[in-house]
Every structure is written in C-alpha cells, then in structure tokens.
mmCIF file of C-alpha atoms in Angstrom:
data_model
loop_
_atom_site.group_PDB
_atom_site.id
_atom_site.type_symbol
_atom_site.label_atom_id
_atom_site.label_comp_id
_atom_site.label_asym_id
_atom_site.label_seq_id
_atom_site.Cartn_x
_atom_site.Cartn_y
_atom_site.Cartn_z
ATOM 1 C CA ILE E 1 -40.294 18.181 -23.132
ATOM 2 C CA GLY E 2 -38.622 16.084 -20.467
ATOM 3 C CA VAL E 3 -35.808 15.092 -22.823
ATOM 4 C CA THR E 4 -35.349 18.720 -23.897
ATOM 5 C CA LEU E 5 -35.194 19.912 -20.287
ATOM 6 C CA GLY E 6 -32.720 17.144 -19.513
ATOM 7 C CA VAL E 7 -30.447 18.181 -22.370
ATOM 8 C CA ILE E 8 -30.640 21.844 -21.319
ATOM 9 C CA PHE E 9 -29.796 20.869 -17.725
ATOM 10 C CA ILE E 10 -26.748 18.862 -18.819
ATOM 11 C CA ILE E 11 -25.549 21.744 -21.008
ATOM 12 C CA LEU E 12 -25.928 24.204 -18.130
ATOM 13 C CA ILE E 13 -24.129 22.116 -15.519
ATOM 14 C CA ARG E 14 -21.244 21.406 -17.925
ATOM 15 C CA ARG E 15 -20.822 24.976 -19.152
ATOM 16 C CA ASN E 16 -17.616 26.785 -18.198
ATOM 17 C CA LEU E 17 -18.685 29.727 -16.025
ATOM 18 C CA ASN E 18 -15.397 31.057 -14.685
ATOM 19 C CA ASN E 19 -11.859 31.413 -15.941
ATOM 20 C CA PHE E 20 -8.972 31.862 -13.553
ATOM 21 C CA PRO E 21 -8.781 35.195 -11.705
ATOM 22 C CA LYS E 22 -6.595 38.036 -12.879
ATOM 23 C CA SER E 23 -3.375 38.431 -10.955
ATOM 24 C CA THR E 24 -3.274 41.500 -8.707
ATOM 25 C CA GLY E 25 0.283 42.804 -9.231
ATOM 26 C CA GLN E 26 1.379 45.714 -11.384
ATOM 27 C CA TYR E 27 2.718 43.446 -14.150
ATOM 28 C CA GLY E 28 1.194 41.196 -16.746
ATOM 29 C CA VAL E 29 2.491 37.647 -16.755
ATOM 30 C CA GLY E 30 4.410 35.685 -19.364
ATOM 31 C CA ILE E 31 4.913 31.946 -19.340
ATOM 32 C CA THR E 32 7.562 29.782 -20.932
ATOM 33 C CA SER E 33 8.982 26.278 -20.531
ATOM 34 C CA TYR E 34 12.495 24.911 -20.598
ATOM 35 C CA HIS E 35 13.909 21.400 -20.862
ATOM 36 C CA LEU E 36 16.940 20.501 -18.720
ATOM 37 C CA VAL E 37 19.071 17.354 -18.850
ATOM 38 C CA ASP E 38 21.545 16.598 -16.072
ATOM 39 C CA VAL E 39 24.292 14.660 -17.839
ATOM 40 C CA ASN E 40 26.005 14.063 -14.493
ATOM 41 C CA ARG E 41 23.123 12.023 -13.052
ATOM 42 C CA PHE E 42 21.258 8.931 -14.204
ATOM 43 C CA GLU E 43 17.527 8.668 -13.677
ATOM 44 C CA SER E 44 16.998 6.548 -10.568
ATOM 45 C CA ASN E 45 13.792 5.090 -12.038
ATOM 46 C CA ASP E 46 15.414 4.292 -15.406
ATOM 47 C CA LEU E 47 19.161 3.812 -15.186
ATOM 48 C CA GLN E 48 19.486 3.843 -18.979
ATOM 49 C CA THR E 49 18.746 7.579 -19.171
ATOM 50 C CA HIS E 50 19.956 10.807 -17.586
ATOM 51 C CA ARG E 51 17.762 12.811 -15.224
ATOM 52 C CA GLU E 52 15.532 15.209 -17.174
ATOM 53 C CA LEU E 53 13.395 18.072 -15.898
ATOM 54 C CA MET E 54 10.731 20.309 -17.416
ATOM 55 C CA LEU E 55 10.652 23.854 -16.087
ATOM 56 C CA GLN E 56 7.520 26.002 -16.119
ATOM 57 C CA ILE E 57 8.502 29.657 -15.722
ATOM 58 C CA TRP E 58 6.188 32.593 -14.999
ATOM 59 C CA TYR E 59 7.639 36.116 -15.314
ATOM 60 C CA PRO E 60 6.599 39.800 -15.349
ATOM 61 C CA THR E 61 5.654 41.514 -18.606
ATOM 62 C CA ASP E 62 4.334 44.916 -19.658
ATOM 63 C CA CYS E 63 1.277 43.322 -21.294
ATOM 64 C CA ARG E 64 -1.706 43.242 -18.923
ATOM 65 C CA THR E 65 -4.397 41.516 -20.943
ATOM 66 C CA GLN E 66 -8.091 42.113 -20.237
ATOM 67 C CA THR E 67 -9.153 38.683 -21.461
ATOM 68 C CA PRO E 68 -7.759 35.208 -20.701
ATOM 69 C CA GLN E 69 -5.077 34.215 -23.189
ATOM 70 C CA THR E 70 -3.848 30.668 -22.609
ATOM 71 C CA VAL E 71 -5.837 27.427 -22.401
ATOM 72 C CA TYR E 72 -5.104 25.636 -19.149
ATOM 73 C CA ASP E 73 -2.615 22.822 -19.629
ATOM 74 C CA PRO E 74 -4.466 19.760 -21.052
ATOM 75 C CA ASP E 75 -2.373 17.265 -19.064
ATOM 76 C CA ALA E 76 -3.141 19.129 -15.850
ATOM 77 C CA ILE E 77 -6.863 19.181 -16.713
ATOM 78 C CA GLU E 78 -6.800 15.439 -17.428
ATOM 79 C CA ASN E 79 -5.200 14.759 -14.063
ATOM 80 C CA ALA E 80 -7.576 17.097 -12.191
ATOM 81 C CA LEU E 81 -10.665 15.546 -13.812
ATOM 82 C CA GLU E 82 -9.468 12.057 -12.912
ATOM 83 C CA PHE E 83 -8.913 13.145 -9.300
ATOM 84 C CA ILE E 84 -12.376 14.744 -9.010
ATOM 85 C CA HIS E 85 -13.904 11.634 -10.588
ATOM 86 C CA GLN E 86 -12.144 9.367 -8.070
ATOM 87 C CA GLN E 87 -13.426 11.480 -5.184
ATOM 88 C CA SER E 88 -17.003 11.873 -6.433
ATOM 89 C CA ASN E 89 -17.718 9.048 -8.924
ATOM 90 C CA ILE E 90 -19.160 11.714 -11.251
ATOM 91 C CA PRO E 91 -18.490 10.787 -14.927
ATOM 92 C CA ILE E 92 -15.655 12.826 -16.421
ATOM 93 C CA TRP E 93 -17.690 13.763 -19.511
ATOM 94 C CA LEU E 94 -20.148 15.638 -17.289
ATOM 95 C CA MET E 95 -17.293 17.843 -16.047
ATOM 96 C CA SER E 96 -15.729 18.483 -19.458
ATOM 97 C CA GLY E 97 -16.533 22.213 -19.296
ATOM 98 C CA ILE E 98 -13.411 22.521 -17.136
ATOM 99 C CA LYS E 99 -11.355 21.836 -20.257
ATOM 100 C CA LYS E 100 -12.224 25.316 -21.596
ATOM 101 C CA THR E 101 -10.610 27.102 -18.666
ATOM 102 C CA LYS E 102 -8.078 29.789 -19.583
ATOM 103 C CA THR E 103 -5.474 31.795 -17.679
ATOM 104 C CA TYR E 104 -4.143 35.300 -18.267
ATOM 105 C CA ALA E 105 -0.491 34.344 -18.810
ATOM 106 C CA VAL E 106 0.847 34.966 -22.341
ATOM 107 C CA LYS E 107 3.227 32.400 -23.833
ATOM 108 C CA ASP E 108 6.807 33.498 -24.611
ATOM 109 C CA ILE E 109 6.082 37.225 -24.524
ATOM 110 C CA ASP E 110 8.969 39.649 -23.799
ATOM 111 C CA ILE E 111 9.865 40.172 -20.158
ATOM 112 C CA SER E 112 9.213 43.616 -18.687
ATOM 113 C CA LEU E 113 12.144 46.046 -18.894
ATOM 114 C CA ASN E 114 10.888 48.108 -15.926
ATOM 115 C CA ASN E 115 13.530 46.535 -13.677
ATOM 116 C CA SER E 116 17.008 45.434 -14.576
ATOM 117 C CA LYS E 117 16.575 42.166 -12.636
ATOM 118 C CA TYR E 118 13.844 40.294 -10.770
ATOM 119 C CA PRO E 119 14.028 38.096 -7.642
ATOM 120 C CA ILE E 120 13.506 34.375 -8.194
ATOM 121 C CA VAL E 121 11.054 32.009 -6.501
ATOM 122 C CA ILE E 122 11.530 28.263 -6.997
ATOM 123 C CA LEU E 123 8.122 26.533 -6.912
ATOM 124 C CA SER E 124 7.728 22.834 -6.057
ATOM 125 C CA HIS E 125 4.580 20.708 -6.384
ATOM 126 C CA GLY E 126 3.280 18.140 -3.909
ATOM 127 C CA ALA E 127 3.170 14.370 -4.333
ATOM 128 C CA GLY E 128 -0.236 14.379 -6.066
ATOM 129 C CA PRO E 129 -0.438 17.426 -8.380
ATOM 130 C CA MET E 130 1.840 18.637 -11.176
ATOM 131 C CA ILE E 131 3.462 22.060 -11.460
ATOM 132 C CA GLN E 132 0.942 23.343 -14.027
ATOM 133 C CA GLN E 133 -1.701 22.951 -11.307
ATOM 134 C CA TYR E 134 -0.114 25.838 -9.410
ATOM 135 C CA SER E 135 -0.783 28.330 -12.207
ATOM 136 C CA VAL E 136 -2.757 30.816 -10.097
ATOM 137 C CA LEU E 137 0.013 30.985 -7.484
ATOM 138 C CA GLY E 138 2.744 31.191 -10.138
ATOM 139 C CA GLU E 139 0.956 33.982 -12.009
ATOM 140 C CA GLU E 140 0.172 35.906 -8.839
ATOM 141 C CA ILE E 141 3.770 35.914 -7.589
ATOM 142 C CA ALA E 142 5.130 36.806 -11.043
ATOM 143 C CA SER E 143 2.696 39.713 -11.385
ATOM 144 C CA HIS E 144 4.376 41.338 -8.367
ATOM 145 C CA GLY E 145 7.770 41.364 -10.039
ATOM 146 C CA TYR E 146 9.258 37.885 -9.608
ATOM 147 C CA ILE E 147 10.523 35.177 -11.921
ATOM 148 C CA VAL E 148 8.842 31.989 -10.706
ATOM 149 C CA VAL E 149 10.603 28.773 -11.701
ATOM 150 C CA GLY E 150 8.426 25.697 -11.254
ATOM 151 C CA PHE E 151 9.419 22.193 -12.246
ATOM 152 C CA ASN E 152 7.808 18.786 -12.634
ATOM 153 C CA ARG E 153 9.504 15.911 -10.846
ATOM 154 C CA PRO E 154 9.446 12.983 -13.306
ATOM 155 C CA TYR E 155 7.865 9.817 -11.879
ATOM 156 C CA MET E 156 6.464 11.822 -8.931
ATOM 157 C CA ALA E 157 4.349 14.279 -10.942
ATOM 158 C CA PRO E 158 1.308 12.488 -12.444
ATOM 159 C CA ILE E 159 2.328 13.560 -15.961
ATOM 160 C CA THR E 160 5.631 15.000 -17.201
ATOM 161 C CA ARG E 161 5.627 15.848 -20.909
ATOM 162 C CA PHE E 162 8.875 16.652 -22.719
ATOM 163 C CA PRO E 163 9.264 18.801 -25.878
ATOM 164 C CA ASP E 164 9.334 15.708 -28.139
ATOM 165 C CA ASN E 165 5.969 14.647 -26.606
ATOM 166 C CA ARG E 166 7.482 11.839 -24.575
ATOM 167 C CA ILE E 167 5.419 11.343 -21.428
ATOM 168 C CA ILE E 168 6.538 10.027 -18.061
ATOM 169 C CA LYS E 169 3.686 9.110 -15.758
ATOM 170 C CA GLY E 170 3.893 9.093 -11.991
ATOM 171 C CA LEU E 171 4.683 5.878 -10.141
ATOM 172 C CA LEU E 172 3.274 6.765 -6.728
ATOM 173 C CA HIS E 173 0.028 4.808 -7.119
ATOM 174 C CA GLU E 174 1.907 1.774 -8.410
ATOM 175 C CA LYS E 175 4.290 1.897 -5.452
ATOM 176 C CA LYS E 176 1.349 2.120 -3.034
ATOM 177 C CA LYS E 177 -0.115 -1.024 -4.565
ATOM 178 C CA GLN E 178 3.149 -2.802 -3.724
ATOM 179 C CA GLY E 179 2.744 -1.977 -0.046
ATOM 180 C CA LYS E 180 2.935 0.920 2.375
ATOM 181 C CA MET E 181 6.603 0.353 3.230
ATOM 182 C CA THR E 182 7.601 0.074 -0.441
ATOM 183 C CA ALA E 183 5.898 3.393 -1.176
ATOM 184 C CA LYS E 184 7.506 5.064 1.854
ATOM 185 C CA ILE E 185 11.028 3.968 0.887
ATOM 186 C CA TRP E 186 10.476 5.030 -2.728
ATOM 187 C CA LYS E 187 9.131 8.454 -1.718
ATOM 188 C CA GLN E 188 12.144 8.999 0.543
ATOM 189 C CA ALA E 189 14.487 8.181 -2.346
ATOM 190 C CA GLN E 190 12.577 10.556 -4.650
ATOM 191 C CA PHE E 191 12.791 13.290 -2.010
ATOM 192 C CA GLU E 192 16.587 13.045 -2.042
ATOM 193 C CA VAL E 193 16.536 13.100 -5.870
ATOM 194 C CA ALA E 194 14.405 16.256 -5.742
ATOM 195 C CA ILE E 195 16.986 17.980 -3.543
ATOM 196 C CA GLN E 196 19.569 17.288 -6.236
ATOM 197 C CA ASP E 197 17.066 18.541 -8.832
ATOM 198 C CA ILE E 198 16.792 21.903 -7.110
ATOM 199 C CA VAL E 199 20.563 22.267 -6.799
ATOM 200 C CA PHE E 200 20.853 21.420 -10.508
ATOM 201 C CA ILE E 201 18.153 23.975 -11.401
ATOM 202 C CA MET E 202 19.881 26.670 -9.357
ATOM 203 C CA ASN E 203 23.204 26.008 -11.057
ATOM 204 C CA SER E 204 21.531 25.894 -14.483
ATOM 205 C CA LEU E 205 19.758 29.213 -13.934
ATOM 206 C CA ALA E 206 23.092 30.893 -13.241
ATOM 207 C CA ILE E 207 24.428 29.555 -16.564
ATOM 208 C CA LEU E 208 21.270 30.426 -18.541
ATOM 209 C CA ASN E 209 21.167 33.929 -17.099
ATOM 210 C CA ALA E 210 24.514 34.658 -18.759
ATOM 211 C CA GLN E 211 23.460 33.353 -22.185
ATOM 212 C CA ALA E 212 22.385 36.077 -24.594
ATOM 213 C CA SER E 213 20.224 33.636 -26.559
ATOM 214 C CA TRP E 214 18.034 32.736 -23.572
ATOM 215 C CA HIS E 215 14.590 34.315 -23.385
ATOM 216 C CA LEU E 216 15.184 35.766 -19.891
ATOM 217 C CA ASN E 217 18.919 36.323 -20.012
ATOM 218 C CA ASN E 218 20.427 38.676 -17.451
ATOM 219 C CA LYS E 219 17.025 39.266 -15.804
ATOM 220 C CA LEU E 220 17.415 36.892 -12.859
ATOM 221 C CA ASP E 221 18.463 38.402 -9.545
ATOM 222 C CA LEU E 222 20.595 35.512 -8.332
ATOM 223 C CA ASP E 223 21.267 37.268 -5.008
ATOM 224 C CA ASN E 224 17.586 37.189 -3.996
ATOM 225 C CA ILE E 225 16.102 33.718 -4.290
ATOM 226 C CA GLY E 226 13.156 32.237 -2.420
ATOM 227 C CA ILE E 227 11.481 28.845 -2.512
ATOM 228 C CA CYS E 228 7.854 27.809 -2.111
ATOM 229 C CA GLY E 229 6.284 24.360 -2.043
ATOM 230 C CA HIS E 230 3.031 22.594 -1.260
ATOM 231 C CA SER E 231 2.797 19.441 0.864
ATOM 232 C CA ALA E 232 5.869 17.319 -0.001
ATOM 233 C CA GLY E 233 7.139 20.327 -1.957
ATOM 234 C CA GLY E 234 6.923 22.348 1.253
ATOM 235 C CA ALA E 235 9.151 19.806 2.985
ATOM 236 C CA LEU E 236 11.623 20.334 0.132
ATOM 237 C CA ALA E 237 11.452 24.088 0.725
ATOM 238 C CA MET E 238 12.231 23.526 4.411
ATOM 239 C CA ARG E 239 15.201 21.327 3.637
ATOM 240 C CA MET E 240 16.674 23.702 1.062
ATOM 241 C CA CYS E 241 16.373 26.705 3.390
ATOM 242 C CA MET E 242 18.158 24.752 6.101
ATOM 243 C CA GLU E 243 21.025 23.569 3.894
ATOM 244 C CA ASP E 244 21.530 26.039 1.016
ATOM 245 C CA ASP E 245 22.341 29.636 1.899
ATOM 246 C CA ARG E 246 21.427 30.807 -1.610
ATOM 247 C CA PHE E 247 17.810 30.789 -0.421
ATOM 248 C CA LYS E 248 16.857 33.978 1.419
ATOM 249 C CA ALA E 249 13.256 32.993 2.294
ATOM 250 C CA GLY E 250 10.954 29.981 2.115
ATOM 251 C CA VAL E 251 7.239 29.187 2.250
ATOM 252 C CA ALA E 252 5.610 25.808 2.927
ATOM 253 C CA LEU E 253 1.941 25.408 2.041
ATOM 254 C CA ASP E 254 0.315 22.862 4.356
ATOM 255 C CA SER E 255 3.402 20.720 4.794
ATOM 256 C CA GLU E 256 4.283 18.225 7.507
ATOM 257 C CA ILE E 257 7.729 18.291 9.029
ATOM 258 C CA ARG E 258 9.982 15.402 8.056
ATOM 259 C CA GLU E 259 12.149 13.679 10.640
ATOM 260 C CA ASP E 260 15.320 14.761 8.844
ATOM 261 C CA ASN E 261 14.104 18.384 8.962
ATOM 262 C CA ALA E 262 13.061 18.399 12.605
ATOM 263 C CA VAL E 263 16.507 18.854 14.130
ATOM 264 C CA ILE E 264 17.981 21.716 12.097
ATOM 265 C CA PRO E 265 16.961 25.207 13.277
ATOM 266 C CA PHE E 266 16.136 27.819 10.666
ATOM 267 C CA SER E 267 18.446 30.746 10.082
ATOM 268 C CA THR E 268 16.407 31.723 7.006
ATOM 269 C CA PRO E 269 12.999 33.439 7.328
ATOM 270 C CA PHE E 270 10.378 30.743 6.782
ATOM 271 C CA LEU E 271 6.576 30.772 6.673
ATOM 272 C CA GLU E 272 4.288 27.763 7.111
ATOM 273 C CA ILE E 273 0.674 28.266 5.988
ATOM 274 C CA ILE E 274 -1.638 25.605 7.422
ATOM 275 C CA GLY E 275 -5.147 24.480 6.473
ATOM 276 C CA GLU E 276 -6.867 23.507 9.718
ATOM 277 C CA ARG E 277 -9.151 20.980 7.961
ATOM 278 C CA SER E 278 -6.297 19.312 6.113
ATOM 279 C CA HIS E 279 -5.960 15.568 6.556
ATOM 280 C CA LEU E 280 -2.331 16.177 7.570
ATOM 281 C CA TRP E 281 -3.360 17.480 10.986
ATOM 282 C CA VAL E 282 -6.092 14.968 11.873
ATOM 283 C CA GLY E 283 -5.827 12.801 14.990
ATOM 284 C CA PRO E 284 -2.911 12.253 17.391
ATOM 285 C CA GLU E 285 -0.311 12.050 14.595
ATOM 286 C CA GLY E 286 -1.507 15.316 13.091
ATOM 287 C CA LYS E 287 -1.380 17.053 16.450
ATOM 288 C CA LYS E 288 2.109 15.682 17.014
ATOM 289 C CA SER E 289 3.227 17.063 13.634
ATOM 290 C CA GLN E 290 1.995 20.552 14.508
ATOM 291 C CA GLU E 291 3.762 20.379 17.867
ATOM 292 C CA LYS E 292 7.010 19.500 16.080
ATOM 293 C CA LEU E 293 6.613 22.523 13.804
ATOM 294 C CA ILE E 294 6.035 24.813 16.791
ATOM 295 C CA GLN E 295 9.060 23.381 18.589
ATOM 296 C CA LEU E 296 11.199 23.919 15.484
ATOM 297 C CA SER E 297 10.006 27.518 15.372
ATOM 298 C CA LEU E 298 11.022 28.084 18.991
ATOM 299 C CA GLU E 299 14.443 26.537 18.375
ATOM 300 C CA SER E 300 14.900 28.756 15.309
ATOM 301 C CA SER E 301 14.760 31.995 17.301
ATOM 302 C CA MET E 302 11.336 32.627 15.787
ATOM 303 C CA ARG E 303 12.673 32.750 12.223
ATOM 304 C CA MET E 304 9.783 30.430 11.407
ATOM 305 C CA SER E 305 6.222 31.780 11.521
ATOM 306 C CA PHE E 306 2.730 30.406 10.939
ATOM 307 C CA ILE E 307 -0.578 31.375 9.399
ATOM 308 C CA HIS E 308 -3.635 29.147 9.980
ATOM 309 C CA PHE E 309 -6.760 29.079 7.796
ATOM 310 C CA GLN E 310 -9.646 27.504 9.688
ATOM 311 C CA ASN E 311 -11.820 26.309 6.789
ATOM 312 C CA ALA E 312 -9.065 25.144 4.447
ATOM 313 C CA GLY E 313 -8.391 21.580 3.354
ATOM 314 C CA HIS E 314 -5.165 20.280 1.852
ATOM 315 C CA GLY E 315 -6.338 20.826 -1.736
ATOM 316 C CA VAL E 316 -6.971 24.555 -1.242
ATOM 317 C CA PHE E 317 -3.282 25.278 -1.810
ATOM 318 C CA TYR E 318 -3.156 24.560 -5.536
ATOM 319 C CA ASP E 319 -5.542 25.153 -8.463
ATOM 320 C CA LEU E 320 -8.156 22.593 -7.401
ATOM 321 C CA PRO E 321 -10.609 25.179 -5.908
ATOM 322 C CA LEU E 322 -10.430 27.290 -9.079
ATOM 323 C CA LEU E 323 -11.060 24.273 -11.310
ATOM 324 C CA LEU E 324 -13.992 23.163 -9.138
ATOM 325 C CA HIS E 325 -15.459 26.650 -9.436
ATOM 326 C CA THR E 326 -15.490 26.685 -13.247
ATOM 327 C CA THR E 327 -18.749 24.727 -13.803
ATOM 328 C CA LEU E 328 -22.073 24.576 -11.990
ATOM 329 C CA LEU E 329 -21.766 20.820 -11.535
ATOM 330 C CA THR E 330 -18.341 20.943 -9.907
ATOM 331 C CA GLN E 331 -19.483 23.821 -7.692
ATOM 332 C CA MET E 332 -22.303 21.555 -6.506
ATOM 333 C CA ILE E 333 -19.876 18.666 -6.018
ATOM 334 C CA SER E 334 -17.676 20.792 -3.755
ATOM 335 C CA ARG E 335 -20.658 21.542 -1.488
ATOM 336 C CA PHE E 336 -21.714 17.964 -0.909
ATOM 337 C CA ILE E 337 -18.676 15.748 -1.542
ATOM 338 C CA ASP E 338 -15.218 15.969 0.043
ATOM 339 C CA VAL E 339 -12.762 16.597 -2.811
ATOM 340 C CA ASP E 340 -9.868 17.583 -0.518
ATOM 341 C CA VAL E 341 -10.734 21.290 -0.237
ATOM 342 C CA ASP E 342 -13.119 20.604 2.695
ATOM 343 C CA THR E 343 -15.355 23.566 1.883
ATOM 344 C CA SER E 344 -17.354 24.991 -1.026
ATOM 345 C CA SER E 345 -15.463 25.989 -4.164
ATOM 346 C CA SER E 346 -16.458 29.622 -3.604
ATOM 347 C CA GLN E 347 -15.026 29.760 -0.082
ATOM 348 C CA ALA E 348 -11.993 27.746 -1.179
ATOM 349 C CA CYS E 349 -11.301 30.317 -3.924
ATOM 350 C CA ASP E 350 -11.437 33.117 -1.345
ATOM 351 C CA ILE E 351 -8.996 31.245 0.898
ATOM 352 C CA SER E 352 -6.701 30.552 -2.068
ATOM 353 C CA LYS E 353 -6.625 34.272 -2.860
ATOM 354 C CA LYS E 354 -5.642 35.110 0.721
ATOM 355 C CA VAL E 355 -2.976 32.392 0.811
ATOM 356 C CA ASN E 356 -1.410 33.810 -2.350
ATOM 357 C CA GLN E 357 -1.501 37.336 -0.906
ATOM 358 C CA CYS E 358 0.252 36.151 2.264
ATOM 359 C CA THR E 359 2.895 34.370 0.194
ATOM 360 C CA VAL E 360 3.632 37.446 -1.924
ATOM 361 C CA LYS E 361 3.749 39.713 1.134
ATOM 362 C CA PHE E 362 6.254 37.388 2.825
ATOM 363 C CA PHE E 363 8.537 37.284 -0.216
ATOM 364 C CA ASP E 364 8.270 41.061 -0.664
ATOM 365 C CA LYS E 365 9.468 41.525 2.913
ATOM 366 C CA ASN E 366 12.399 39.118 2.619
ATOM 367 C CA LEU E 367 13.502 39.299 -1.036
ATOM 368 C CA LYS E 368 12.845 42.955 -1.794
#
C-alpha cells in the first residue's frame, strides 16, 4: 500500500494542471519564426561566421481558439527546468509535467485582415532567459492588435536554435567562471552587439514588409514602433528610445539603468515597471539605481514614468511564474524556496497578468 500511495503521490505532483492563460485582446494569436543573417557583420564570438538571428513573431489573427494549440518550446522548457533545479535542488524528472504545457498561439496561421496594418513592438529578453520564455507577454500584446517581434541574442540567450537545427548555447556562465571583470567586459560588448542587432532587425522588417512572398507582408505599421525588454533587455529598450527616433514608446521590465544611459534625457514616452522584491534593488547599490532612474525621469520632463509592484521578484516578468504554476510540485516549490519570483506561483501569475495589462495600456496610448 505504501508503494502504491507513493506512486500515486509522484504522479499527482508531476501532473500538468495548468496551461498558459488565454490572451485578453480581441484577436487570436499566430506565431511564426524567421532566420536573419547580417552579411555586413561578423559574429564577435566566432569571427569565421556572420551574425545570425532567430526572430520569434507573434501577430493578430481571426482564429480565437478555445483550447491550447502549441506545445511550449522544448528548448525553453529545458532551460526553465534547469534553472528551477539549480534554485531548488529538486530532480528535473519530478518536474517533467511542465513539458506538457501548451499556449494558445497557432503556428503560421493567416494574419487578421481586420486592419490594413498593425503597430510593431520589438521584444528583447534578459541575460538569463530566451525569447520563447516571454510567450505570455508576446501573445497578450499581439492579441490587442500588434505585431510583436522578439529575437534571441546568440551566445547571450541560453539556447538559440536555427532552422537547420544548429544550436548556439549561451556563454554567460562560462564568462563568469573566468572572473567577474571578464564577464562584465563581455556583457558590455554583447550589449553593443545587441544594439546593432535591433537596428538590423528594424531595417530588415522594412525590406520584408515590401516582399509579397513574406507571411506578413505589408501588414507592419512602420510609423508606429515600440520596444519592450526585461532586465538587460530593458536597458536595450532605454538605449534605443534615446538614440533611434523610429521608436515611439518603450517599456523596461525591472531593468537597472546603465551608466551610458544615465545622461541622456528621454524625449520618447517610456515606462519602467519595477518589482520591489527584485534582487536589482537590494541594498545601497539597489537604492542608488532607483535614485538614478528617478533623476533621469525628472531630467526627461517626466516623459519617463514608473509602476511598482510590491510583491514581485525579478523572475515575475517572464514566463517563470506560469511554468511554476503548471504542476503541484512546482507550486509547492514556489511557496517555500526562492526561485526568483519571491512569492507564490499563484500570486506571481496575478502580478504577471497586471504587468502585461499595464504594458498593453501604455503601448495603446502611445502607438495607437
């Protein structure tokens, strides 16, 4: 009997209980990918090759499905399980129910014809996650009538998979092993590469939009473009809004201010959403970072605004809360072990929903 009860318990705690939430906009959501190669730049981490990028694009459709359609990206699940394991020491096989998680986006479905064109939001991941781990945010924004263009930064994203199944794994952990200063210098170099990536993506979208053979041709509103990023991706959003007037609005999700961003006032509407329990704002350095953000806001004639969530950790701003909430075991883990959301998975999911609503409302105000 004891063995039987043990087996039943393991089955129950591993079982997938929740898929991702439905998006709340008037549209269904399609998803597609696109491979870009910048023949004018060599890869800084491999000088024998050109810089390559994988885009993940969410867009509005007329198909609002009632059941989840697409299995969550396996590479993103692998990375998330490894992260939760590192934080909790719980064996990965006990959390394997997460692998059955599905989203409501439909692959390569036709874009909605309700509007002639849709505003664009460029979406940038942080230093730890990959762009597929922002699926809830991408789907939510797209469901309100946007084309959301996310991209993985090779060697910074944990896993970047190309159409021929080549994989580039992130180097951040390896750089940290070589020393704090080595990692800092490398991250700074990758930040500058990412700025060039975004410029390249913007230029490529203008070319693709004019090509009749492209899945989303002539549907991009190139006059109304926003940018959103989490953590290091939020710092990228800040920089692009300061330097590139093609961006009409920007959102940073729990992002510190970089020294090279601290001296340029904003002329573009910009929103910073902060998690008060995030490790970014702990101690004297964290307080100093917030003071710099406030000072930048004052110098920007209040073009920069803030929203604070009291019970939010740094990991609330991507799909981590939703993945933790999919099995009974990971729900329990989130209550007793710090896995970077700094609250229970249930409360973190509620905060994530509100963050996404604030982000959409801000873009609606400034891009529509």
